[in-house]
Amino acid sequence: MSSNIQFEVTAPGKIILFGEHSVVYGKPAIACAIDQHTTLTFTESYCNNQDLNTIPCRIILPLINYSGMLTIHLDAKPTFSPTTYFQETLNKLNKNEPFLNELDTLSGNEKKTLTVLHFIFGGILSCYMKQLKNVSFTIGITSVLKLGAGTGSSASYCVSLVAACLAYVKFKINSNVEIQFDPLLDDFHSQSGDNLLIIEAFTDNISFSDGEKCLINRWALLAENFIHTKASGLDNTICTYGTMVQYTKLNSHKLLEAPELKILLIYSGIERSTGNVVQSVRTKYNDDTYQPILDAIFNSIGQIVNSAVNAIDQMAQNPLQELQQISVLQTLMDMNQGLLMSLGVSHETLDAIVAILKKFDLHAKLTGAGMGGYAICLVPPNIHKSKIQTCMQELKIYGFESNICTIGCPGVRIQTK
Ligand SMILES: Nc1ncnc2c1ncn2[C@@H]1O[C@H](COP(=O)(O)OP(=O)(O)OP(=O)(O)O)[C@@H](O)[C@H]1O
Ligand SMILES: C[C@@](O)(CCO)CC(=O)[O-]
């Protein structure tokens, strides 16, 4: 076996500064990419598989203790519609029909995680590569992101998979490929607003175009829907594009000019599933007694996001106003945390973390789905180093590990070896 195409993809994790949960109900949110990444290593090998419609893959996922073989099945008549392909895969799974031998024997979480991988590689390669003979892949994915903690591990996983698959196509094709999307089947729009996407063959420039990022984001959202059931699209958008974004569901996103900001990430020690937490809010929302109250809470969080965007814009335009605007953001964080508590998505450990930080005049909120996972705290640029260190020590005494991260980092990237 001789190895051929080999590369690495990194996708950042994320924090939500303001607007988790309400974003699922159409309100705006602000998220930032962080300097903690998922790293995918892709290696192509030649093997003796003459079958044009299957690709044997070795998959190594240390974070879920999985290592094994998975056969990627290519669709002889691809739909070219990610949404249709997603629905077909979901229908097969929901009917509990035999799906793929290797997947059928796996436990719940492993099955979900590998189904996502098959969905992405099977779907994209069927559409854009058609037939592949005598190749096999090794795909290894590691991450410094904790699973189920609010820093977007699932979105980062999905984005890195889609980006790796698209990168493989771009390495493999000799000339550009034009993809015409059917607007009735799919709501894909390239940056130019039409339904034509050109996948550019990799030559010297090993990067993704705006249209390709749009495609990565689209497939990653569908993949996220396997893991979360119904994701807003915020997490995959920030993991794809990076920096800081203001996002409203179905209404695309706007990159914000992010000031240099540091965040303290504090881990509550509690792992939870984003899908379950989102479902618990949905159950309350579906109850007529609570729905008008939840609508009012979501509207208020939407207002908090608008004020935060304003403060961030002011900071970018006038650096002299930075401290004043940081103080506004801190107040908005307190308000957002209060509203998330009233939604029932905080946790006694998260409340304890917020209280410890308050002793140091610091302001914090949960980030991501809540009910565990991480809390975030804005680190004011003028804070004395010793104060933040004492605060981190105090958190440690209570059993909470914390670390400072930089926000506003770049999105998904490819590196050749
Ligand atoms: N590196 C990885 N290897 C394997 N599976 C992963 C990896 N990263 C994420 N996953 C999958 O994503 C799931 C965690 O997703 P979940 O949405 O619950 O948490 P999160 O993305 O960390 O939190 P949030 O969505 O609130 O930011 C894991 O259970 C696993 O199935
Ligand atoms: C809780 C939520 O708002 C953020 C999860 O990181 C869910 C979503 O946006 O899909």
Coordinates of C-alpha atoms and ligand atoms in Angstrom, one line a residue:
M1 CA 0.0 0.0 0.0
S2 CA 1.5 3.4 -0.9
S3 CA 0.0 6.5 0.6
N4 CA -1.1 9.4 -1.5
I5 CA -3.2 12.4 -0.5
Q6 CA -2.5 13.4 3.1
F7 CA -3.6 16.5 5.0
E8 CA -4.9 17.9 8.3
V9 CA -8.0 20.0 8.9
T10 CA -8.5 22.1 12.0
A11 CA -11.8 23.6 13.1
P12 CA -12.2 25.8 16.1
G13 CA -14.6 25.4 19.0
K14 CA -16.9 28.3 20.0
I15 CA -18.5 30.1 22.8
I16 CA -21.8 31.9 22.7
L17 CA -21.4 35.3 24.2
F18 CA -25.2 36.1 24.2
G19 CA -28.3 34.5 22.8
E20 CA -28.2 30.7 23.3
H21 CA -31.7 29.0 23.2
S22 CA -33.5 32.2 22.0
V23 CA -31.5 31.7 18.7
V24 CA -33.5 28.4 18.2
Y25 CA -36.7 30.6 18.2
G26 CA -35.5 33.0 15.6
K27 CA -33.8 35.7 17.8
P28 CA -30.2 37.0 17.1
A29 CA -27.2 35.6 19.0
I30 CA -23.4 36.4 19.1
A31 CA -20.8 33.7 19.0
C32 CA -17.0 33.7 18.8
A33 CA -14.5 31.1 17.7
I34 CA -12.0 30.1 20.4
D35 CA -8.3 29.0 20.2
Q36 CA -9.2 25.4 21.0
H37 CA -9.6 23.0 18.1
T38 CA -10.7 19.7 16.6
T39 CA -7.9 18.2 14.4
L40 CA -8.7 15.7 11.7
T41 CA -5.9 13.8 10.0
F42 CA -6.8 12.3 6.6
T43 CA -4.7 9.8 4.8
E44 CA -5.5 8.2 1.5
S45 CA -4.0 4.8 0.6
Y46 CA -4.3 2.5 -2.4
C47 CA -5.9 -0.8 -1.7
N48 CA -7.2 -3.8 -3.7
N49 CA -10.9 -2.8 -3.7
Q50 CA -12.2 -2.9 -7.3
D51 CA -15.7 -1.9 -6.2
L52 CA -16.4 1.6 -7.5
N53 CA -19.2 2.2 -5.0
T54 CA -17.6 1.4 -1.7
I55 CA -14.5 2.8 0.1
P56 CA -13.1 1.0 3.1
C57 CA -12.1 3.4 5.9
R58 CA -10.2 3.1 9.1
I59 CA -11.7 5.4 11.7
I60 CA -10.0 6.5 14.9
L61 CA -12.0 8.6 17.4
P62 CA -10.1 8.6 20.7
L63 CA -12.6 10.9 22.4
I64 CA -15.3 8.3 22.2
N65 CA -12.8 5.3 22.5
Y66 CA -13.7 4.1 19.0
S67 CA -11.3 2.6 16.5
G68 CA -12.6 0.4 13.7
M69 CA -13.4 -0.1 10.0
L70 CA -16.3 1.5 8.3
T71 CA -17.3 1.0 4.6
I72 CA -18.4 4.2 2.9
H73 CA -21.2 3.4 0.4
L74 CA -21.4 5.7 -2.5
D75 CA -24.8 6.4 -4.0
A76 CA -24.9 5.4 -7.7
K77 CA -27.6 8.0 -8.4
P78 CA -26.9 10.9 -6.1
T79 CA -29.6 13.5 -5.4
F80 CA -27.2 16.5 -5.3
S81 CA -29.5 17.8 -2.6
P82 CA -28.0 17.6 0.9
T83 CA -31.4 18.0 2.4
T84 CA -32.9 15.1 0.5
Y85 CA -30.0 12.9 1.2
F86 CA -30.2 13.8 4.9
Q87 CA -33.9 13.0 5.0
E88 CA -33.4 9.6 3.3
T89 CA -30.7 8.7 5.8
L90 CA -32.8 9.8 8.7
N91 CA -35.8 7.8 7.4
K92 CA -33.8 4.7 7.2
L93 CA -32.5 5.2 10.7
N94 CA -35.9 6.1 12.2
K95 CA -37.5 3.0 10.7
N96 CA -34.7 1.0 12.4
E97 CA -34.1 -0.6 9.0
P98 CA -30.7 -2.4 8.7
F99 CA -28.5 0.5 7.6
L100 CA -24.9 -0.5 7.5
N101 CA -23.5 -3.7 9.0
E102 CA -20.7 -1.9 10.9
L103 CA -23.1 0.7 12.3
D104 CA -25.9 -1.6 13.3
T105 CA -23.8 -3.3 15.9
L106 CA -22.7 0.0 17.6
S107 CA -24.1 1.6 20.8
G108 CA -26.3 4.8 20.7
N109 CA -23.7 7.5 20.8
E110 CA -21.0 5.7 18.7
K111 CA -23.7 4.9 16.1
K112 CA -24.8 8.5 15.9
T113 CA -21.2 9.8 15.6
L114 CA -20.3 7.4 12.9
T115 CA -23.6 7.8 11.0
V116 CA -22.7 11.5 10.8
L117 CA -19.3 10.5 9.3
H118 CA -20.9 8.2 6.8
F119 CA -23.6 10.8 5.9
I120 CA -21.0 13.4 5.1
F121 CA -18.5 11.2 3.2
G122 CA -21.1 9.1 1.5
G123 CA -23.2 12.1 0.5
I124 CA -20.4 14.5 -0.7
L125 CA -18.3 11.9 -2.5
S126 CA -21.4 10.5 -4.2
C127 CA -22.2 14.0 -5.5
Y128 CA -18.9 15.4 -6.5
M129 CA -16.5 12.4 -7.0
K130 CA -18.9 9.8 -8.3
Q131 CA -16.6 6.7 -8.5
L132 CA -13.5 5.9 -6.6
K133 CA -11.5 2.7 -7.3
N134 CA -8.7 1.2 -5.3
V135 CA -8.6 3.8 -2.6
S136 CA -9.1 3.6 1.2
F137 CA -8.9 6.3 3.8
T138 CA -7.7 6.6 7.4
I139 CA -9.5 9.3 9.3
G140 CA -8.4 10.2 12.8
I141 CA -10.1 13.0 14.8
T142 CA -8.8 14.4 18.1
S143 CA -9.8 17.5 20.0
V144 CA -8.9 19.5 23.0
L145 CA -12.6 20.5 23.3
K146 CA -14.6 18.6 26.0
L147 CA -17.6 16.8 24.6
G148 CA -21.0 18.0 25.7
A149 CA -19.8 21.1 27.4
G150 CA -21.0 24.1 25.4
T151 CA -17.8 24.8 23.4
G152 CA -19.2 23.4 20.2
S153 CA -17.4 20.0 20.0
S154 CA -20.1 18.5 17.8
A155 CA -20.1 21.5 15.4
S156 CA -16.3 21.5 15.2
Y157 CA -16.4 17.7 14.6
C158 CA -19.0 18.1 11.8
V159 CA -17.3 21.0 10.2
S160 CA -13.9 19.3 10.2
L161 CA -15.4 16.2 8.5
V162 CA -17.2 18.2 5.8
A163 CA -14.1 20.3 5.2
A164 CA -11.9 17.2 5.0
C165 CA -14.2 15.5 2.5
L166 CA -14.4 18.6 0.3
A167 CA -10.6 19.1 0.5
Y168 CA -10.2 15.5 -0.7
V169 CA -12.4 16.2 -3.7
K170 CA -10.4 19.4 -4.4
F171 CA -7.1 17.5 -4.3
K172 CA -8.5 14.7 -6.5
I173 CA -10.2 16.7 -9.3
N174 CA -8.0 18.0 -12.2
S175 CA -10.3 20.9 -13.2
N176 CA -13.0 22.9 -11.5
V177 CA -16.4 21.3 -11.1
E178 CA -19.7 23.3 -11.5
I179 CA -22.6 22.3 -9.2
Q180 CA -26.0 23.6 -10.1
F181 CA -28.4 23.4 -7.1
D182 CA -32.1 23.0 -7.5
P183 CA -33.6 25.9 -5.4
L184 CA -36.8 23.8 -5.0
L185 CA -34.9 21.0 -3.4
D186 CA -32.3 22.9 -1.4
D187 CA -31.9 26.3 0.1
F188 CA -28.3 26.5 -0.8
H189 CA -27.1 29.9 -1.9
S190 CA -23.5 30.7 -2.7
Q191 CA -22.2 34.1 -1.7
S192 CA -23.3 35.5 -5.1
G193 CA -26.9 34.6 -4.2
D194 CA -27.4 32.2 -7.2
N195 CA -27.5 28.4 -7.1
L196 CA -24.3 27.7 -9.0
L197 CA -21.2 26.7 -7.1
I198 CA -17.8 26.1 -8.6
I199 CA -15.7 23.7 -6.6
E200 CA -12.1 24.7 -7.5
A201 CA -9.4 22.1 -7.9
F202 CA -6.5 22.6 -5.5
T203 CA -3.4 23.9 -7.2
D204 CA -1.2 26.3 -5.2
N205 CA -3.9 27.8 -3.1
I206 CA -4.9 25.3 -0.5
S207 CA -7.9 27.1 1.0
F208 CA -11.7 27.2 0.6
S209 CA -13.6 29.9 -1.4
D210 CA -16.6 31.7 0.1
G211 CA -18.9 29.5 -1.9
E212 CA -17.2 26.4 -0.6
K213 CA -17.4 27.6 3.0
C214 CA -21.1 28.1 2.4
L215 CA -21.3 24.5 1.2
I216 CA -19.3 23.2 4.3
N217 CA -21.6 25.2 6.5
R218 CA -24.7 23.7 4.8
W219 CA -23.6 20.1 5.1
A220 CA -22.4 20.6 8.7
L221 CA -25.8 22.0 9.8
L222 CA -27.5 18.8 8.5
A223 CA -24.9 16.7 10.2
E224 CA -25.4 18.7 13.5
N225 CA -29.1 17.9 13.1
F226 CA -28.2 14.2 13.5
I227 CA -26.5 14.9 16.8
H228 CA -28.8 17.6 18.2
T229 CA -32.0 16.8 16.4
K230 CA -32.8 20.4 15.5
A231 CA -29.8 22.8 15.6
S232 CA -30.1 26.6 15.0
G233 CA -27.1 26.6 12.8
L234 CA -25.2 29.0 15.0
D235 CA -22.5 26.6 16.1
N236 CA -21.5 25.2 12.6
T237 CA -21.5 28.8 11.2
I238 CA -19.0 30.1 13.8
C239 CA -16.8 26.9 13.5
T240 CA -16.8 27.4 9.7
Y241 CA -16.2 31.1 9.4
G242 CA -14.4 31.8 12.7
T243 CA -14.0 35.3 14.3
M244 CA -17.1 36.7 15.9
V245 CA -20.6 36.5 14.3
Q246 CA -24.0 37.9 14.8
Y247 CA -26.3 35.2 13.7
T248 CA -30.1 34.9 13.1
K249 CA -31.5 31.6 12.0
L250 CA -32.5 31.4 8.3
N251 CA -31.2 34.9 7.9
S252 CA -27.5 34.3 7.3
H253 CA -24.8 35.8 9.5
K254 CA -22.8 39.0 9.8
L255 CA -19.1 39.0 10.8
L256 CA -18.5 41.4 13.7
E257 CA -15.3 43.4 13.9
A258 CA -14.1 41.7 17.1
P259 CA -11.9 43.6 19.5
E260 CA -9.1 41.7 21.2
L261 CA -10.9 40.0 24.1
K262 CA -10.0 37.3 26.6
I263 CA -12.5 35.0 28.2
L264 CA -12.2 32.9 31.3
L265 CA -13.7 29.4 30.6
I266 CA -14.8 27.6 33.8
Y267 CA -15.9 24.0 33.6
S268 CA -18.8 22.9 35.8
G269 CA -17.7 19.3 35.6
I270 CA -21.1 18.2 34.3
E271 CA -21.4 16.6 30.8
R272 CA -24.8 16.9 29.1
S273 CA -26.3 16.5 25.7
T274 CA -27.2 19.7 23.9
G275 CA -30.1 17.9 22.1
N276 CA -31.7 16.9 25.5
V277 CA -31.4 20.5 26.9
V278 CA -32.9 22.0 23.8
Q279 CA -35.7 19.5 24.0
S280 CA -36.4 20.4 27.6
V281 CA -36.9 24.1 26.6
R282 CA -39.1 22.9 23.6
T283 CA -41.3 20.9 25.9
K284 CA -41.9 24.0 28.1
Y285 CA -42.5 26.1 25.0
N286 CA -45.1 23.7 23.7
D287 CA -47.1 24.1 26.9
D288 CA -49.7 27.0 26.4
T289 CA -49.2 28.1 30.0
Y290 CA -45.6 28.9 29.5
Q291 CA -45.4 29.8 25.9
P292 CA -46.1 33.6 26.2
I293 CA -43.7 33.8 29.1
L294 CA -40.9 32.1 27.1
D295 CA -41.7 34.4 24.1
A296 CA -41.1 37.4 26.4
I297 CA -37.9 35.9 27.7
F298 CA -36.6 35.2 24.1
N299 CA -37.6 38.8 23.1
S300 CA -35.6 40.2 26.1
I301 CA -32.5 38.1 25.2
G302 CA -32.9 39.4 21.6
Q303 CA -32.7 42.9 23.0
I304 CA -29.6 42.0 25.0
V305 CA -28.0 40.8 21.8
N306 CA -28.8 44.0 20.0
S307 CA -27.3 46.1 22.8
A308 CA -24.2 43.9 22.9
V309 CA -23.7 44.3 19.1
N310 CA -23.9 48.0 19.6
A311 CA -21.3 47.9 22.4
I312 CA -19.0 45.7 20.3
D313 CA -19.3 48.1 17.3
Q314 CA -18.6 51.1 19.6
M315 CA -15.5 49.4 20.9
A316 CA -14.2 48.6 17.4
Q317 CA -14.8 52.2 16.2
N318 CA -13.4 53.9 19.3
P319 CA -10.8 51.9 21.3
L320 CA -10.8 54.7 23.9
Q321 CA -14.3 53.6 24.9
E322 CA -13.3 50.0 25.5
L323 CA -13.5 49.9 29.3
Q324 CA -16.9 51.7 29.3
Q325 CA -18.3 49.2 26.7
I326 CA -16.8 46.2 28.6
S327 CA -18.8 47.3 31.6
V328 CA -21.9 47.4 29.4
L329 CA -21.2 43.9 28.2
Q330 CA -20.7 42.7 31.8
T331 CA -24.1 44.0 32.8
L332 CA -25.7 42.4 29.7
M333 CA -24.0 39.1 30.8
D334 CA -25.7 39.3 34.2
M335 CA -29.0 39.9 32.6
N336 CA -28.6 37.1 30.0
Q337 CA -27.7 34.7 32.8
G338 CA -30.7 35.7 34.8
L339 CA -33.0 35.0 31.8
L340 CA -31.3 31.6 31.1
M341 CA -31.9 30.7 34.8
S342 CA -35.5 31.5 34.4
L343 CA -35.6 29.2 31.3
G344 CA -34.4 26.4 33.6
V345 CA -31.1 25.8 31.7
S346 CA -28.7 26.8 34.4
H347 CA -27.5 24.4 37.1
E348 CA -26.5 24.8 40.8
T349 CA -22.8 24.4 39.9
L350 CA -23.1 27.1 37.2
D351 CA -24.8 29.3 39.7
A352 CA -22.1 28.6 42.3
I353 CA -19.4 29.6 39.7
V354 CA -21.2 32.9 38.9
A355 CA -21.3 33.6 42.7
I356 CA -17.6 32.9 43.1
L357 CA -16.7 35.2 40.2
K358 CA -19.0 38.0 41.6
K359 CA -16.7 38.1 44.7
F360 CA -13.9 39.3 42.3
D361 CA -16.2 41.8 40.6
L362 CA -16.3 39.5 37.6
H363 CA -19.4 38.7 35.6
A364 CA -20.3 35.4 34.1
K365 CA -22.9 33.3 32.4
L366 CA -23.4 29.8 31.1
T367 CA -22.5 29.3 27.4
G368 CA -24.0 26.8 24.9
A369 CA -27.0 24.7 26.0
G370 CA -26.4 24.9 29.8
M371 CA -27.5 22.5 32.5
G372 CA -23.8 21.9 33.0
G373 CA -20.8 22.4 30.6
Y374 CA -18.9 25.7 30.8
A375 CA -19.5 29.1 32.2
I376 CA -17.7 32.1 30.6
C377 CA -16.5 35.3 32.1
L378 CA -15.2 38.4 30.3
V379 CA -11.7 39.2 31.4
P380 CA -11.4 43.1 31.4
P381 CA -8.1 44.1 29.7
N382 CA -7.2 46.3 32.7
I383 CA -7.6 43.6 35.4
H384 CA -4.5 42.9 37.5
K385 CA -2.9 39.5 36.6
S386 CA -2.7 38.6 40.3
K387 CA -6.5 39.2 40.7
I388 CA -7.4 36.8 37.9
Q389 CA -4.9 34.2 39.2
T390 CA -6.4 34.4 42.8
C391 CA -9.8 34.0 41.3
M392 CA -8.7 30.9 39.3
Q393 CA -7.2 29.5 42.5
E394 CA -10.4 30.0 44.4
L395 CA -12.4 28.3 41.6
K396 CA -10.0 25.4 41.9
I397 CA -10.5 25.1 45.6
Y398 CA -14.2 24.6 44.8
G399 CA -13.3 21.9 42.3
F400 CA -13.8 24.0 39.1
E401 CA -11.0 24.0 36.5
S402 CA -10.6 27.2 34.5
N403 CA -8.5 28.5 31.7
I404 CA -8.1 31.8 29.8
C405 CA -8.8 31.6 26.0
T406 CA -8.6 34.1 23.2
I407 CA -11.8 34.7 21.1
G408 CA -12.2 35.7 17.5
C409 CA -9.9 33.1 16.0
P410 CA -10.0 32.0 12.3
G411 CA -12.4 29.3 11.1
V412 CA -11.8 25.9 9.5
R413 CA -8.4 25.4 7.8
I414 CA -6.4 22.8 5.9
Q415 CA -2.8 22.0 6.2
T416 CA -0.7 19.7 4.1
K417 CA 2.1 17.7 5.6
Ligands
LIG1 N1 -13.8 14.7 18.5 C1 -14.9 14.0 18.5 N2 -14.9 12.6 18.3 C2 -16.0 11.9 18.3 N3 -17.2 12.4 18.6 C3 -17.3 13.7 18.8 C4 -16.2 14.6 18.8 N4 -16.6 15.8 19.0 C5 -17.9 15.8 19.2 N5 -18.4 14.5 19.1 C6 -19.8 14.1 19.1 O1 -20.6 15.2 19.6 C7 -21.3 14.9 20.8 C8 -21.3 16.1 21.7 O2 -22.3 17.1 21.2 P1 -23.1 18.1 22.0 O3 -23.7 19.0 21.1 O4 -23.9 17.4 23.0 O5 -22.0 18.9 22.8 P2 -21.1 20.2 22.4 O6 -21.1 20.4 20.9 O7 -19.8 20.1 23.1 O8 -22.0 21.4 23.2 P3 -22.7 22.7 22.5 O9 -23.5 22.2 21.4 O10 -23.6 23.2 23.6 O11 -21.6 23.7 22.2 C9 -20.5 13.8 21.4 O12 -21.3 13.0 22.2 C10 -20.0 13.0 20.1 O13 -21.1 12.2 19.6
LIG2 C1 -28.6 25.9 22.9 C2 -28.2 26.3 21.5 O1 -28.8 27.6 21.2 C3 -26.7 26.5 21.4 C4 -25.9 25.2 21.6 O2 -24.5 25.5 21.5 C5 -28.7 25.3 20.5 C6 -28.6 25.8 19.0 O3 -28.4 27.0 18.8 O4 -28.8 24.9 18.1

